[in-house]
Amino acid sequence: MPSKPLLPITMDAVYAAPGYLFRRMQQIAVSIFMEECKAFDLTPVQYAALIAIHTHPGIDATRLSAVIAFDRSTLGSVIERLQAKDFVERKPAPEDKRIKLLHLTKSGAAILREIIPAVERAQSRMLEPLKPTERKALMGLMSQLVDLNNEASRVPLRAEDAMEHLGKGG
């Protein structure tokens, strides 16, 4: 005799599951970001990469992957698209020409300055339906969950390790 399922097999159970809700919110967040930032033709990951390269000029792709917690193999295509848009350039590392270091171009720095208000609007819109106290509580709980579950990720955030290796601190 088969054992009774632990969760009911209903769509209501799916809709109430944390994983489903996180996935839906991620879809909504990307949609809002893309809507607010459509004039800039950047994805959220491209934006995060540009911010990280701006903050850590000369970072390599492996360290960039750790800083933005994004799969290294997929990040290559993100960097290629940013390079094709003339937002980043790759320069060989002085000590090892096989390693390419990433730097913002003038166009990349300019797009970052221009996109910030649109990104801020997107971030505000994501939380707009909540009251200020609920926003603060949600952000605190999400930060806590992300931090406590970091090691469960396929690509854990390793910003501190990457920056220590670069000798630039966190």
Coordinates of C-alpha atoms in Angstrom, one line a residue:
M1 CA 0.0 0.0 0.0
P2 CA 1.5 3.4 -1.0
S3 CA 2.2 5.9 1.7
K4 CA 0.1 9.0 1.9
P5 CA 1.7 12.0 0.2
L6 CA 3.1 14.5 2.7
L7 CA 1.7 17.5 0.7
P8 CA -1.7 17.6 -0.8
I9 CA -1.7 17.3 -4.6
T10 CA -3.4 20.5 -5.4
M11 CA -2.5 23.7 -7.2
D12 CA -3.4 25.6 -4.0
A13 CA -0.5 23.7 -2.3
V14 CA 1.8 24.7 -5.2
Y15 CA 0.7 28.4 -5.0
A16 CA 1.4 28.5 -1.3
A17 CA 4.9 26.8 -1.5
P18 CA 7.9 29.0 -0.8
G19 CA 9.7 27.9 -3.9
Y20 CA 6.8 28.7 -6.1
L21 CA 6.4 32.1 -4.5
F22 CA 10.2 32.9 -4.8
R23 CA 10.1 31.9 -8.5
R24 CA 7.0 34.0 -9.2
M25 CA 8.5 37.0 -7.4
Q26 CA 11.7 36.6 -9.4
Q27 CA 9.7 36.6 -12.6
I28 CA 7.9 39.7 -11.5
A29 CA 11.1 41.4 -10.4
V30 CA 12.8 40.7 -13.8
S31 CA 9.6 41.9 -15.6
I32 CA 9.6 45.2 -13.7
F33 CA 13.3 45.7 -14.2
M34 CA 13.0 45.1 -17.9
E35 CA 10.1 47.5 -18.1
E36 CA 11.8 50.3 -16.2
C37 CA 15.1 49.8 -17.9
K38 CA 14.0 48.9 -21.5
A39 CA 15.6 52.1 -23.0
F40 CA 19.0 50.7 -21.8
D41 CA 18.7 47.2 -23.2
L42 CA 20.3 45.6 -20.1
T43 CA 19.2 42.5 -18.2
P44 CA 19.5 42.4 -14.4
V45 CA 22.5 40.2 -14.6
Q46 CA 24.2 42.5 -17.1
Y47 CA 23.5 45.4 -14.8
A48 CA 25.0 43.5 -11.8
A49 CA 28.0 42.6 -13.9
L50 CA 28.6 46.2 -14.8
I51 CA 28.2 47.4 -11.2
A52 CA 30.8 44.7 -10.1
I53 CA 33.2 45.7 -12.9
H54 CA 32.8 49.3 -12.0
T55 CA 33.4 48.6 -8.3
H56 CA 36.3 46.2 -9.0
P57 CA 38.1 47.3 -12.2
G58 CA 40.4 44.6 -13.5
I59 CA 38.3 41.7 -12.1
D60 CA 38.5 38.5 -14.0
A61 CA 35.4 36.4 -15.0
T62 CA 35.9 33.8 -12.3
R63 CA 36.0 36.4 -9.6
L64 CA 33.1 38.3 -11.2
S65 CA 31.1 35.1 -11.1
A66 CA 31.7 34.8 -7.3
V67 CA 30.9 38.5 -6.7
I68 CA 27.5 38.4 -8.4
A69 CA 26.8 34.7 -7.6
F70 CA 26.2 33.8 -11.3
D71 CA 27.2 30.6 -13.0
R72 CA 30.6 31.0 -14.6
S73 CA 29.8 29.1 -17.8
T74 CA 26.7 31.3 -18.5
L75 CA 28.6 34.5 -17.4
G76 CA 30.8 34.2 -20.5
S77 CA 27.9 35.0 -22.8
V78 CA 26.8 37.9 -20.5
I79 CA 30.4 39.3 -20.8
E80 CA 30.3 38.8 -24.6
R81 CA 27.1 40.7 -24.9
L82 CA 28.4 43.6 -22.8
Q83 CA 31.6 43.6 -24.9
A84 CA 29.5 43.7 -28.1
K85 CA 27.6 46.7 -26.7
D86 CA 31.0 48.3 -26.0
F87 CA 30.3 48.5 -22.3
V88 CA 33.2 46.4 -21.2
E89 CA 36.6 45.5 -22.5
R90 CA 38.9 42.6 -21.8
K91 CA 42.6 43.2 -21.3
P92 CA 45.2 40.5 -20.7
A93 CA 46.5 40.2 -17.1
P94 CA 50.1 41.4 -17.0
E95 CA 51.3 38.3 -15.1
D96 CA 49.3 35.8 -17.2
K97 CA 48.1 36.8 -20.7
R98 CA 45.6 33.9 -20.7
I99 CA 43.6 35.6 -17.9
K100 CA 41.4 38.5 -19.2
L101 CA 40.7 41.4 -16.9
L102 CA 37.5 43.3 -17.2
H103 CA 37.2 47.1 -17.4
L104 CA 34.3 49.4 -18.1
T105 CA 34.5 51.4 -21.3
K106 CA 33.5 55.1 -21.3
S107 CA 30.1 53.9 -22.7
G108 CA 29.8 51.4 -19.9
A109 CA 30.4 54.0 -17.3
A110 CA 28.0 56.3 -19.0
I111 CA 25.2 53.7 -19.2
L112 CA 25.6 53.0 -15.5
R113 CA 25.2 56.6 -14.6
E114 CA 22.1 56.9 -16.8
I115 CA 20.4 53.7 -15.7
I116 CA 20.5 54.2 -11.9
P117 CA 17.2 56.2 -11.7
A118 CA 15.4 53.5 -13.7
V119 CA 16.9 50.7 -11.5
E120 CA 15.8 52.6 -8.4
R121 CA 12.3 52.9 -9.8
A122 CA 12.2 49.2 -10.5
Q123 CA 13.4 48.4 -7.0
S124 CA 10.7 50.7 -5.5
R125 CA 8.0 49.2 -7.7
M126 CA 8.8 45.7 -6.5
L127 CA 8.0 46.6 -2.9
E128 CA 5.4 49.3 -3.6
P129 CA 2.3 47.2 -2.7
L130 CA 3.7 46.8 0.8
K131 CA 3.6 49.2 3.7
P132 CA 7.0 50.7 4.8
T133 CA 7.2 48.4 7.8
E134 CA 6.3 45.4 5.7
R135 CA 9.0 46.3 3.2
K136 CA 11.6 46.6 5.9
A137 CA 10.5 43.2 7.4
L138 CA 10.5 41.5 4.0
M139 CA 13.9 42.8 3.1
G140 CA 15.3 41.7 6.5
L141 CA 13.8 38.2 6.2
M142 CA 14.9 37.8 2.6
S143 CA 18.4 38.9 3.4
Q144 CA 18.5 36.4 6.3
L145 CA 17.2 33.5 4.1
V146 CA 19.6 34.3 1.3
D147 CA 22.5 34.4 3.8
L148 CA 21.6 31.3 5.7
N149 CA 20.9 29.3 2.5
N150 CA 23.9 30.6 0.6
E151 CA 25.7 27.2 0.6
A152 CA 22.6 25.5 -0.9
S153 CA 23.0 27.6 -4.1
R154 CA 24.4 26.1 -7.3
V155 CA 26.5 29.3 -7.3
P156 CA 27.1 30.5 -3.7
L157 CA 27.9 34.2 -3.2
R158 CA 31.7 34.4 -2.6
A159 CA 32.3 38.2 -2.9
E160 CA 34.6 38.3 0.1
D161 CA 36.8 35.5 -1.1
A162 CA 37.1 37.0 -4.6
M163 CA 37.9 40.4 -3.3
E164 CA 40.5 39.1 -0.8
H165 CA 42.2 37.3 -3.7
L166 CA 42.3 40.6 -5.7
G167 CA 43.7 42.3 -2.6
K168 CA 40.9 44.9 -2.6
G169 CA 38.9 43.9 0.5
G170 CA 35.1 43.5 0.5

